[in-house]
Coordinates of C-alpha atoms and ligand atoms in Angstrom, one line a residue:
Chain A
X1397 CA -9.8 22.8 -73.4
X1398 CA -6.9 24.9 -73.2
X1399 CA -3.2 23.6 -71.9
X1400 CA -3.2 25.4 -69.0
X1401 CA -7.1 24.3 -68.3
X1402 CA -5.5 20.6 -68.9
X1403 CA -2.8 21.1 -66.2
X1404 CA -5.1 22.5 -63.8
X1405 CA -7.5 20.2 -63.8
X1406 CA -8.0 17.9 -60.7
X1407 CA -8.0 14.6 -62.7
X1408 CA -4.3 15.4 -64.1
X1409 CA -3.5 16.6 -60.8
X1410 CA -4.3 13.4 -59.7
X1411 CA -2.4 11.1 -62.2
X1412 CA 0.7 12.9 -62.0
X1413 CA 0.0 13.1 -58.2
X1414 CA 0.1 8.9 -58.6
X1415 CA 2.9 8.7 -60.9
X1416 CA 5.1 10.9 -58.6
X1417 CA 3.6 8.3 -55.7
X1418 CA 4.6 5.3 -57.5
X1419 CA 8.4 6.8 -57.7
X1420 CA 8.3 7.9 -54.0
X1421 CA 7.0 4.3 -52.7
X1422 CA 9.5 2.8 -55.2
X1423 CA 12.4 4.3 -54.1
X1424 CA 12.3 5.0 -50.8
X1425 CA 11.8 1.2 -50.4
X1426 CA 15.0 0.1 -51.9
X1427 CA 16.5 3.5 -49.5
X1428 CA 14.8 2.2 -46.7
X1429 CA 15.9 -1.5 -46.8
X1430 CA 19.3 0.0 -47.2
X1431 CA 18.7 1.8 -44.0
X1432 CA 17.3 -0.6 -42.4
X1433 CA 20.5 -2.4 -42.9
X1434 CA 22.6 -0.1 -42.0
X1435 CA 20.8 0.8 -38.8
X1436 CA 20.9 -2.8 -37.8
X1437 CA 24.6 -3.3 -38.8
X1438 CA 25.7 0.0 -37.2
X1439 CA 23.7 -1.1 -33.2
X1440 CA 25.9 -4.4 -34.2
X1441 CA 28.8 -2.5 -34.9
X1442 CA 29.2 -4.1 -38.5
X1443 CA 28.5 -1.9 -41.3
X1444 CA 26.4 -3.4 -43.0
X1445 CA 25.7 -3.2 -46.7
X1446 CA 28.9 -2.1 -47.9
X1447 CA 30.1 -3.3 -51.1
X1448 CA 27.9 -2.7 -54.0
X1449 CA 27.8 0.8 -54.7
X1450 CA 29.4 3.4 -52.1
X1451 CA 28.8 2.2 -48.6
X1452 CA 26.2 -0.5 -50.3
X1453 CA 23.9 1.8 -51.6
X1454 CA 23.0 -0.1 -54.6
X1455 CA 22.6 -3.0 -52.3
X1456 CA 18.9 -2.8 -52.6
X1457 CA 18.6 -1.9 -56.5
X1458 CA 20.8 -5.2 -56.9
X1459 CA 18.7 -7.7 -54.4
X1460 CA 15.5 -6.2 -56.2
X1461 CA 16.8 -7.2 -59.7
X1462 CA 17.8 -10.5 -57.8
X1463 CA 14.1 -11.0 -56.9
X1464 CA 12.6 -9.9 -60.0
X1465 CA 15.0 -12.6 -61.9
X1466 CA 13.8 -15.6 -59.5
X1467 CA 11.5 -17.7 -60.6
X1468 CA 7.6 -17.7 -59.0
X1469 CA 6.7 -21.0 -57.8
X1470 CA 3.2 -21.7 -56.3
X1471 CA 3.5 -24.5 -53.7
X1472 CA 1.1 -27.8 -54.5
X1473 CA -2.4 -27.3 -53.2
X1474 CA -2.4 -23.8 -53.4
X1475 CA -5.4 -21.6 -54.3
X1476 CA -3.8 -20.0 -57.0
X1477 CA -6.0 -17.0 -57.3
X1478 CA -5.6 -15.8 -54.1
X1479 CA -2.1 -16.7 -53.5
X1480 CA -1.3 -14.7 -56.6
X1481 CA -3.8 -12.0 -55.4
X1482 CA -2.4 -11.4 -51.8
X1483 CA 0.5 -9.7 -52.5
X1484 CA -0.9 -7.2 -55.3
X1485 CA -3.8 -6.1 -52.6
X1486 CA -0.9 -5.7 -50.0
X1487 CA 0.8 -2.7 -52.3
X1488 CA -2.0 -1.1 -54.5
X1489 CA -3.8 0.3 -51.1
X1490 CA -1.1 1.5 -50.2
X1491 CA -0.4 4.1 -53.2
X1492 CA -3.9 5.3 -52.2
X1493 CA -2.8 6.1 -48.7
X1494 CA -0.3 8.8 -49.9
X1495 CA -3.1 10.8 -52.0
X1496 CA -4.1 13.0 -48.5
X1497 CA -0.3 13.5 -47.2
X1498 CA 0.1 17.1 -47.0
X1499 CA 3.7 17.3 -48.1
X1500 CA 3.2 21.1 -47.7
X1501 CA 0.0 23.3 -48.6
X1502 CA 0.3 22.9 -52.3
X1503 CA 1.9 19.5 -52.3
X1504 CA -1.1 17.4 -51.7
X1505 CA -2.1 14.6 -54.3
X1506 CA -5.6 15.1 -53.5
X1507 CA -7.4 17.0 -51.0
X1508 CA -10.1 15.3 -49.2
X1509 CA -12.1 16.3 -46.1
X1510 CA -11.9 12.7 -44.8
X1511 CA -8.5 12.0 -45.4
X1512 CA -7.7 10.4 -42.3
X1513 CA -10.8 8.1 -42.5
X1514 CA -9.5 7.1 -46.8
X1515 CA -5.9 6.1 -45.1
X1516 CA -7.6 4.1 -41.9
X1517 CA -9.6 2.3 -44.7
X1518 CA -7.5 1.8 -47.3
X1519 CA -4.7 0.2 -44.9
X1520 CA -6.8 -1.9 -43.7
X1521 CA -6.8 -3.8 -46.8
X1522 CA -3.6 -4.9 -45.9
X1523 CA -5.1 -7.4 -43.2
X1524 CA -7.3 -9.0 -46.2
X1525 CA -3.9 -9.7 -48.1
X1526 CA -2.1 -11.5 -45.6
X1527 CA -5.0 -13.3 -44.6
X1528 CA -5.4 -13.8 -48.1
X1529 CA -1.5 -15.3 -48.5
X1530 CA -2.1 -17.6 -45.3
X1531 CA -5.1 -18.9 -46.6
X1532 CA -4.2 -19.4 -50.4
X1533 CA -0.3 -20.8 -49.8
X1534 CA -1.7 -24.2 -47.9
X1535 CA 0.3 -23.7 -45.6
X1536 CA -0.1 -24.6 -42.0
X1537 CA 2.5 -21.6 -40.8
X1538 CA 1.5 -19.2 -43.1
X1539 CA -1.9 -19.8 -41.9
X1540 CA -1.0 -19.5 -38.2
X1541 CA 0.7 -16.0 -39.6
X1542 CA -2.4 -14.7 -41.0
X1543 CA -4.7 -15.4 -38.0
X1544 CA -2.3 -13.8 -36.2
X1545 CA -2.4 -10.8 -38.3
X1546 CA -5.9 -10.5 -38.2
X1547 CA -5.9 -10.7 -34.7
X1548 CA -3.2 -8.2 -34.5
X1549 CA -4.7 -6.2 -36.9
X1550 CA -8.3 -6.0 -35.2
X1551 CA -7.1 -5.1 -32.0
X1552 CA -4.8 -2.5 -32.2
X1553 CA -7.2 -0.9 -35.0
X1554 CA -9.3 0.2 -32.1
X1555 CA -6.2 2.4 -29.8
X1556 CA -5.4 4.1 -33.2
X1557 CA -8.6 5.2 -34.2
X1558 CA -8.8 6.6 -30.2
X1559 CA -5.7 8.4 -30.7
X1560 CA -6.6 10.0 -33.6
X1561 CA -10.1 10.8 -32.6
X1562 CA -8.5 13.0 -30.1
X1563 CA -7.0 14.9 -32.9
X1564 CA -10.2 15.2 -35.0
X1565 CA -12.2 16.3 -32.3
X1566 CA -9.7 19.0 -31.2
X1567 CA -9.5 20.1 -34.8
X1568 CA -12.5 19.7 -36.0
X1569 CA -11.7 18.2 -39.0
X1570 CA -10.5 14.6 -40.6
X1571 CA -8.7 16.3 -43.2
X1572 CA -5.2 15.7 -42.6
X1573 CA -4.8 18.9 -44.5
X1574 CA -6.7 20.9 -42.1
X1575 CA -4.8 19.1 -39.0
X1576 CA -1.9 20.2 -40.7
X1577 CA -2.8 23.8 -40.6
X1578 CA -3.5 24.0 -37.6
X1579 CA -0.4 23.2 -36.3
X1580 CA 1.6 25.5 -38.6
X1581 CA 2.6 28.4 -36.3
X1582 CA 5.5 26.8 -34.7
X1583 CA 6.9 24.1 -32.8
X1584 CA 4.5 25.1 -29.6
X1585 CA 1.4 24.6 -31.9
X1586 CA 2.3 21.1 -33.0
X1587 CA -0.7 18.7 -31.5
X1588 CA 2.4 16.8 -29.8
X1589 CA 2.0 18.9 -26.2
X1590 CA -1.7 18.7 -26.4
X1591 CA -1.9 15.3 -26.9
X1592 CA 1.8 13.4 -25.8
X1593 CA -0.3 10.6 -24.4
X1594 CA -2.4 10.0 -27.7
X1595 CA 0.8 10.5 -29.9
X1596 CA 2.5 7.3 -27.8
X1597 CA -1.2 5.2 -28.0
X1598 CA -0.8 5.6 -32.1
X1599 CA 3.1 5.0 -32.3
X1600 CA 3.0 2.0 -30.6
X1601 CA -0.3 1.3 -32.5
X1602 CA 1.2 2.2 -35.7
X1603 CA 4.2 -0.4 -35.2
X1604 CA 1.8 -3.1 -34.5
X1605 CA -0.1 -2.4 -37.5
X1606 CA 2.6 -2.0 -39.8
X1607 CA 3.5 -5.9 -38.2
X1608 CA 7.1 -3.7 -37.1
X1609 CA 9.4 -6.1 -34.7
X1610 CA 8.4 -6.0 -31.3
X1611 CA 5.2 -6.9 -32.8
X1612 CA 6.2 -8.6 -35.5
X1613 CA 4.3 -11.9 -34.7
X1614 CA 2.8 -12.5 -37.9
X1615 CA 6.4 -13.2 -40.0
X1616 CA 8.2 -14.3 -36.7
X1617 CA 11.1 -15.9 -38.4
X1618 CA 11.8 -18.3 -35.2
X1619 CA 8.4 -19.7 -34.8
X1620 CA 6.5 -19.7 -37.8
X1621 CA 9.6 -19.6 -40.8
X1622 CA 8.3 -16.7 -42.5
X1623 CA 4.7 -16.2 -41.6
X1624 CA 2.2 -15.7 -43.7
X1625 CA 4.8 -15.1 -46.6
X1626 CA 6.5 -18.2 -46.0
X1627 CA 5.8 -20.2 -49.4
X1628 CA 6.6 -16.3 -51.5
X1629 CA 9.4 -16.5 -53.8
X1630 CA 10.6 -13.5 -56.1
X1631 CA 8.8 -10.9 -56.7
X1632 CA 5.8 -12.1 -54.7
X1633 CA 8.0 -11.8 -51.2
X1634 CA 9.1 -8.4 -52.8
X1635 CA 5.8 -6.9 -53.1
X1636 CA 5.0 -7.6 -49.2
X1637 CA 8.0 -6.2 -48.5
X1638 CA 8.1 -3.1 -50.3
X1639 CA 4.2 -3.3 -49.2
X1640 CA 5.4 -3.5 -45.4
X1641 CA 7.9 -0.7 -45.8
X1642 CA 5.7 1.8 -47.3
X1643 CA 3.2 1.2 -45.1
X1644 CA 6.4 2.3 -42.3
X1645 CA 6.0 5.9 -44.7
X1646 CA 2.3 5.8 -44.0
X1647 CA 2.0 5.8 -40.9
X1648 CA 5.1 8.0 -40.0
X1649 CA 3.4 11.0 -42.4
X1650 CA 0.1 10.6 -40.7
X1651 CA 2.1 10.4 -36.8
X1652 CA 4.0 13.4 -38.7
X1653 CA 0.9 15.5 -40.2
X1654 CA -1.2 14.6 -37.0
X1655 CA 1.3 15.2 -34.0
X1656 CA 4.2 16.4 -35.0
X1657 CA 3.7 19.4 -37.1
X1658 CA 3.3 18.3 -40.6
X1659 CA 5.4 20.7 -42.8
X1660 CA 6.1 23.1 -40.3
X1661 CA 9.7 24.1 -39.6
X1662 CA 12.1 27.1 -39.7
X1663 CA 14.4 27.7 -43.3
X1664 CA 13.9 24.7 -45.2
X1665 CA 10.7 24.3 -47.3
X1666 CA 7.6 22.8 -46.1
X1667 CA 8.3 19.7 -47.7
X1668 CA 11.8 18.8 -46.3
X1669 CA 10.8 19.1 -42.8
X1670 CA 8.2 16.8 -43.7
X1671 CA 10.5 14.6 -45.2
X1672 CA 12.8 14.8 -42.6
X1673 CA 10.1 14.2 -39.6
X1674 CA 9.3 11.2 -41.2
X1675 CA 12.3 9.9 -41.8
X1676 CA 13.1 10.3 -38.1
X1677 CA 10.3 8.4 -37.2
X1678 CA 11.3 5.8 -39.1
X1679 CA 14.3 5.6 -37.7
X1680 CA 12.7 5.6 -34.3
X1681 CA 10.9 2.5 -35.7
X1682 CA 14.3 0.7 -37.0
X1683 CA 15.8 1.6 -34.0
X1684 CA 12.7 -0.3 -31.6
X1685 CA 12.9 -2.9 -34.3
X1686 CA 16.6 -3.8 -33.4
X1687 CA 16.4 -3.0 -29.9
X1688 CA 13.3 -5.1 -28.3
X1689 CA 12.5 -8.6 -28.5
X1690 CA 9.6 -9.7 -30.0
X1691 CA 6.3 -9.7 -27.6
X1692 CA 4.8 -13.1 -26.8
X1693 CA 0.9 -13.3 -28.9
X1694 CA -0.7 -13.3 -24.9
X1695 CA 1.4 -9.9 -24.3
X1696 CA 0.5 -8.7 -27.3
X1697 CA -2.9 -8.4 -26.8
X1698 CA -2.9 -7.8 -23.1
X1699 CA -1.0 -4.5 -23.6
X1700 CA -3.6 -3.4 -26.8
X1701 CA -6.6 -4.7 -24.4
X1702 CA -5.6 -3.6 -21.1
X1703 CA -3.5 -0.6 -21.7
X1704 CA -3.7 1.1 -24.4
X1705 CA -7.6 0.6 -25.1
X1706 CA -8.4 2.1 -21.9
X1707 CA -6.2 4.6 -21.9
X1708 CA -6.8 5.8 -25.4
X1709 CA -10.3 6.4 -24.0
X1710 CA -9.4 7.9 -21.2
X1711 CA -7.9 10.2 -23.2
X1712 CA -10.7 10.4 -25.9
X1713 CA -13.2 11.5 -23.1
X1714 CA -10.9 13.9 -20.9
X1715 CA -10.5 15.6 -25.0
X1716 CA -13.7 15.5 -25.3
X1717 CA -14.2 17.3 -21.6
X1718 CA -11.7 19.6 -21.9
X1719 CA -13.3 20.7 -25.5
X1720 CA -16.6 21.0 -23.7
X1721 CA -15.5 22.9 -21.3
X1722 CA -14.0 25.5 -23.3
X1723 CA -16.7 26.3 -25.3
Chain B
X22 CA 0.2 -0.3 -6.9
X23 CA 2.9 -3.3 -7.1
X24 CA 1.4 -3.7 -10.6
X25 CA 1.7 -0.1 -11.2
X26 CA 5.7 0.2 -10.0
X27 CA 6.3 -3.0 -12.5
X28 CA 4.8 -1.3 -15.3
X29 CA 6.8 2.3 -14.8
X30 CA 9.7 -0.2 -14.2
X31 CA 9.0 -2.1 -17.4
X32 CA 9.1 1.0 -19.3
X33 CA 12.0 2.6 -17.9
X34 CA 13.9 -1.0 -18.8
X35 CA 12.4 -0.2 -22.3
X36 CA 14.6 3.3 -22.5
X37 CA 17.5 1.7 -20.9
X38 CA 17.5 -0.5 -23.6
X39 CA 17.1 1.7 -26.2
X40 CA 20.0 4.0 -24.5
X41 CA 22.4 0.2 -25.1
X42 CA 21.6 0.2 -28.6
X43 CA 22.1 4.0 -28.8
X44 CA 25.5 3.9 -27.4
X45 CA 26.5 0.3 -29.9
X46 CA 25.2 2.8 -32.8
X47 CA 28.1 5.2 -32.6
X48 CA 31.1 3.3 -31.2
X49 CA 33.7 2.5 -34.0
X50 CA 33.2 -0.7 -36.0
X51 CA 34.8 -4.0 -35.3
X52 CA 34.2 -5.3 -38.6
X53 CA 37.5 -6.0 -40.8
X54 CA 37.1 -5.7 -44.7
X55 CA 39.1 -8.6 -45.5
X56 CA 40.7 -8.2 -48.9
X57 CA 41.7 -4.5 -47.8
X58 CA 42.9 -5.3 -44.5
X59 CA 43.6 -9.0 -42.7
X60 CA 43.2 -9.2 -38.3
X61 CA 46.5 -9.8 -37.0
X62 CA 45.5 -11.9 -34.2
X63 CA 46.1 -15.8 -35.0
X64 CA 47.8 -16.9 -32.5
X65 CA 45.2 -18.7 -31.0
X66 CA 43.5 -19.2 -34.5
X67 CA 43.3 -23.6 -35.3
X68 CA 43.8 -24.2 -39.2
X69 CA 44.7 -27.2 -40.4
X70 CA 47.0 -29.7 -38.3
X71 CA 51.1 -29.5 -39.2
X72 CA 53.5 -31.2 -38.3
X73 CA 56.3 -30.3 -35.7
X74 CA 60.0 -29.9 -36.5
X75 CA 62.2 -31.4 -33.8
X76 CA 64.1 -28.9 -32.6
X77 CA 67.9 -30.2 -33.6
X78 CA 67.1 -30.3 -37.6
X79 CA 63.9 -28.2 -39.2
X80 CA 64.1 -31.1 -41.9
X81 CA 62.6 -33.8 -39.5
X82 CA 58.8 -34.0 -37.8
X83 CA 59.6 -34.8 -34.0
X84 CA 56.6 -37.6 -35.0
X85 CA 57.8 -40.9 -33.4
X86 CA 55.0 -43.2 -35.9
X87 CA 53.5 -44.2 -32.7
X88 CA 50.4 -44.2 -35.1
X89 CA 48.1 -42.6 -31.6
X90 CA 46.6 -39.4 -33.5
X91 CA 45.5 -41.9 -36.7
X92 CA 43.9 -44.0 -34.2
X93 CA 42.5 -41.1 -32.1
X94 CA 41.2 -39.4 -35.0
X95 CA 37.4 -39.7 -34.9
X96 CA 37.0 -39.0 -38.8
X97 CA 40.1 -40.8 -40.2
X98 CA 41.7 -37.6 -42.0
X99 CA 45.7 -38.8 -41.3
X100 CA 47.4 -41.7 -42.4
X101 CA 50.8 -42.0 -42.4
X102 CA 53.4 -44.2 -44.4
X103 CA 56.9 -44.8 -42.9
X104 CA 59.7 -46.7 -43.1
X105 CA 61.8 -48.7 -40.9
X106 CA 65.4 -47.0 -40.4
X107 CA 66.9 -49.4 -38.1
X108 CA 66.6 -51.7 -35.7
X109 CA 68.9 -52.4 -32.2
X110 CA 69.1 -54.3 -29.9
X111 CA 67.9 -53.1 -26.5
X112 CA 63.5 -51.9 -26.6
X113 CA 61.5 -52.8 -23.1
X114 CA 63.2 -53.7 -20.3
X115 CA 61.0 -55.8 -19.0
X116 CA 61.6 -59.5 -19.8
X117 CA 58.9 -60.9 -22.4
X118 CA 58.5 -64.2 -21.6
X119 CA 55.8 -67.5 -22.4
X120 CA 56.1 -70.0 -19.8
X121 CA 59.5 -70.2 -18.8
X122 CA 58.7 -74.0 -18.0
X123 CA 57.4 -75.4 -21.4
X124 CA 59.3 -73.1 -24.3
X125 CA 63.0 -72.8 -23.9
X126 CA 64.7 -69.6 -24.8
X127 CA 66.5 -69.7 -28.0
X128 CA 64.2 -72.7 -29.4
X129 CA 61.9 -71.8 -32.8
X130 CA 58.9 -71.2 -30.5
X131 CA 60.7 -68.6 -28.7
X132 CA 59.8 -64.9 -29.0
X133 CA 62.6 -63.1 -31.0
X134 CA 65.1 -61.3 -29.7
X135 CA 64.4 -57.9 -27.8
X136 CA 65.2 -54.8 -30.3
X137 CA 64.3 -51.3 -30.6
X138 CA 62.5 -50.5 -33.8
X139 CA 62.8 -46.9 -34.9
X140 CA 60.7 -45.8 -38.3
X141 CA 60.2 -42.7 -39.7
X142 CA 57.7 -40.8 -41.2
X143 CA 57.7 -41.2 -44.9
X144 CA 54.2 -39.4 -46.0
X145 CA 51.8 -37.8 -43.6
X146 CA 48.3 -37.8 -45.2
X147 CA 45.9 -35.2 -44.1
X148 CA 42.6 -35.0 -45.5
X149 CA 41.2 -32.1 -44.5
X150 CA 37.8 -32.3 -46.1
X151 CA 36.9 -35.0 -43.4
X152 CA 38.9 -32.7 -40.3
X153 CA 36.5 -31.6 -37.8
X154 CA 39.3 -29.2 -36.1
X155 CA 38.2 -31.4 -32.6
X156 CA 42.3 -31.1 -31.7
X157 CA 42.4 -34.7 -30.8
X158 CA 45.6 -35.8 -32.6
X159 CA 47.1 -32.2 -31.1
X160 CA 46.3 -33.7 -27.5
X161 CA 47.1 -37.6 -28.0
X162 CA 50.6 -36.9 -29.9
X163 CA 53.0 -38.0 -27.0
X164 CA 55.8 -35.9 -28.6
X165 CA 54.1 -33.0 -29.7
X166 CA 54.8 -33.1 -33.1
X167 CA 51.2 -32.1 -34.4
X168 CA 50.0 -27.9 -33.7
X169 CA 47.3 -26.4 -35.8
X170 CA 48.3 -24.1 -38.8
X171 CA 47.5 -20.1 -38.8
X172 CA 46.6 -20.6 -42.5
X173 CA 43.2 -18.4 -41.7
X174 CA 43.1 -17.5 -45.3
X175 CA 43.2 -20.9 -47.1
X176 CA 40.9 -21.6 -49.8
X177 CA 40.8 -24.1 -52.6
X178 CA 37.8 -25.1 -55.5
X179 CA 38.1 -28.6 -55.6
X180 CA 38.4 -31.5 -52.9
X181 CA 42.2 -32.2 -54.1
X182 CA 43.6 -29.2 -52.7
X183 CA 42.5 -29.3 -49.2
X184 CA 44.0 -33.0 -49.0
X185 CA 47.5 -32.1 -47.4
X186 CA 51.0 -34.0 -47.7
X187 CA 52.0 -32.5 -44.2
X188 CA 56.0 -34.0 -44.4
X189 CA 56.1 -31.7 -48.2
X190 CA 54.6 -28.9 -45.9
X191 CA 57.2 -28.9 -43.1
X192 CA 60.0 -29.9 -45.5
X193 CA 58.7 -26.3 -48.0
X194 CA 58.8 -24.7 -44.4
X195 CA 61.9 -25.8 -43.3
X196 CA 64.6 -22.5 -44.6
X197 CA 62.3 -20.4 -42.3
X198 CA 62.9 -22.3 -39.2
X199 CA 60.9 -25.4 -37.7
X200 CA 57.6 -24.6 -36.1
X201 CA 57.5 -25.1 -32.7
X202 CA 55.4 -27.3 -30.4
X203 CA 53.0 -25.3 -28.7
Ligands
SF4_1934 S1 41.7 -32.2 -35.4 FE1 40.4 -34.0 -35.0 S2 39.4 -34.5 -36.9 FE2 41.1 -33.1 -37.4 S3 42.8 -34.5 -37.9 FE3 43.0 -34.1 -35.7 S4 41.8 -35.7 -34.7 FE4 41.2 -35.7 -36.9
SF4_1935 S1 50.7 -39.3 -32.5 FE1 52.4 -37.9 -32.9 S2 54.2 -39.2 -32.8 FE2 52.4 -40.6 -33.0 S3 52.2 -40.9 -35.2 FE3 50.9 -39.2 -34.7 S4 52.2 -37.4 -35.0 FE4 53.6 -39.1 -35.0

């Protein structure tokens, strides 16, 4: 094999494609915690984060080496194997989740035709590692957390896989690739005015899946201590969260590369605007987060069950009419 | 529909909110960085109890040794030594007096004569590690010769240095002028 045969192949493609993951996921947790911070101080009118590093930048790097240093205890009684398991299956998913993210046409780890199905799948492993935590810690509120996460979980799977079936079906395709394609001819081709309704079902399904305050019932500090991470010290705690904020990049590149254009956008490069789309969302998120209380468990599931289920298929059939129709 | 209207007015309460937080976002900061600047509002800030000068010499507490704030204190953090400084005759008006029929006045069994005792404060002892800033020695002080202290930036390592000689204090204070009551 020659060099340039080496570079090209898909399998090298793929590694570097992880590698270059790995960085991204690392470092835009430790940015996003910062910004998360800073949000939160800035609607409180403190500033936040401010000494270590200009305007507290460092802040992050500083608490991570803080939680790396700490020492791991496993509580008495505790299944050792899983507890130490849970929060590894929380974060190796999710490097799998960015391989489909079309960061522009060429900037895709991998390109497969059923993207959107590999992300829905491989997220959901998340569920298995908090219930995993809950169960392993012997711990009656981490337990409570992780039945509540399942629960979560399980029901607002079901409004996010309507919302994007209205995309698929309209496209034609569950590569997020292809989505993104289709929406590249300007801001009046993003999927965003075909579907808004569809767009809101899988926002407010994507918070409660990412376990995103108002739905943050699983952790809910008041109730339950911690949740289901309530027995984590160091690095274990870390991994969930850096877990919990990448899966905040997740599902703000899929809203992005479904609804709102992907890397469409006038003078920057493909990849900014998507960059930039997500981060905006994200924001969005922070700024619900530190707006809204947190929903009672009964509300929860009311508005997943009596809302947005039947209006996601509402919406799914009247797609599926309208696409009918037009043929 | 009145379940419809609720919902469209549950959501619209969801955007007002969001429009609160909005607005906090981008109004100036009230936080103060405190080594790099200090607030300038103490006047109604409660440190530590001091005492009062009386208002002819910024040498003496107005304190009378009436001993009320030690015993109103509800986590013993003052005591106070003093010394007598002279004693007149004169004190209550009122005649003191043990049944008039069976102890004659003047005999050993009588009280002793009327006078008016007047001590002053030799040490005043706070101990502020016990203080629970509750303000009752402030209130009880019939002379008003305990106010709290601005001293909002006091800090200290060890429990010695946050147990107070108040009499040193207000004596260290005096060149500057007496505090007054409040
Ligand atoms: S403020 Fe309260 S606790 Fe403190 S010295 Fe006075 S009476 Fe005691
Ligand atoms: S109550 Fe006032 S006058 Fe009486 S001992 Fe205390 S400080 Fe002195």
């Amino acid at each position: 094999m020659t060099m340039t045969e080496i570079i090209s192949h898909p399998l090298t493609k793929l590694v570097l494609g992880l590698v270059l993951i790995l960085v991204f996921v690392g470092v835009n947790g430790l940015i996003l915690v910062w910004m998360e911070r800073k949000v939160v101080g800035f609607i409180q009118r403190r500033p936040g984060p401010y000494e270590v590093g200009p305007h507290g930048i460092l802040q992050s790097l500083v608490d991570g080496v803080k939680l790396i240093a700490k020492q791991l205890v496993t509580p008495r009684g505790a299944d050792r194997f899983l507890f130490w398991l849970a929060p590894m299956l929380s974060v190796t998913p999710v490097v799998i989740c960015f391989l489909p993210i079309p960061f522009s046409p060429g900037l895709t780890a991998m390109d497969v035709n059923l993207g959107l199905l590999l992300i829905l799948a491989f997220s959901g492993i998340n569920v298995l590692a908090l219930c995993a935590a809950g169960w392993g810690s012997n711990n009656k509120y981490a337990l409570i957390g992780a039945a509540r996460a399942v629960s979560q979980s399980v029901a607002y799977e079901i409004p996010l896989l309507l919302s994007v079936l209205c995309i698929a079906f309209q496209t034609g395709s569950l590569s997020l690739s292809a989505v993104a394609e289709g929406q590249s001819r300007g801001l009046l081709s993003w999927n965003l005015w075909v579907q808004p309704l569809a767009f809101v079902i899988f926002f407010i399904s994507a918070t409660a899946e990412t376990n995103r305050a108002p739905f943050d019932l699983p952790e809910a500090e008041s109730e339950l201590t911690a949740g289901f991470h309530t027995e984590y010290s160091g690095m274990g705690f870390g991994l969930f969260f850096l877990a919990e904020y990448t899966y905040m990049i997740v599902v703000c590149s899929v809203a992005t590369a479904l609804f709102l254009g992907a890397h469409d956008g006038p003078f920057l490069p493909g990849p900014w605007w998507f960059v930039l789309k997500v981060y905006a969302l994200i924001l969005a998120l922070m700024w619900f987060r530190w707006t809204f209380p947190r929903v009672r468990f009964d509300q929860l599931l009311n508005l997943c069950w009596k809302w947005l289920i039947p209006l996601g298929l509402a919406n799914l059939l009247a797609t599926a009419l309208v696409l009918k129709l037009g043929e | 529909m009145p379940g419809l209207a609720k919902t469209i007015k549950g959501l619209w309460s969801l955007i007002v909110g969001l429009g609160v937080t909005g607005v906090e976002f981008f109004r100036p900061q009230l936080t103060v960085h405190y080594p790099r600047k200090e607030v300038d509002n103490l006047a109604t800030y409660r440190g530590h109890i001091d005492l009062v000068a009386r208002d002819d010499d910024p040498l003496t507490p107005r304190c009378i040794v009436c001993r009320k704030c030690v015993a109103a204190c509800p986590s013993g953090c003052i005591a106070i030594e003093s010394r007598l400084v002279g004693a007149e005759p004169g004190g209550d008006a009122r005649e003191l007096s043990l049944a008039p029929g069976l102890i004659v006045t003047g005999s050993h069994a009588a009280p002793p004569p009327r006078q008016k005792i007047r001590r002053e404060v030799a040490a005043f002892h706070l101990n502020y590690n016990l203080c629970s800033l509750c303000g009752l020695c402030v209130q009880t002080c019939p002379v008003q010769s305990l106010a709290f202290s601005r001293e909002a930036y006091l800090c200290g390592s060890s429990r010695a240095d946050f147990e107070f000689e108040l009499l040193e204090r207000l004596r260290r204070r005096a060149p500057a002028g007496g505090q007054r009551a409040a």
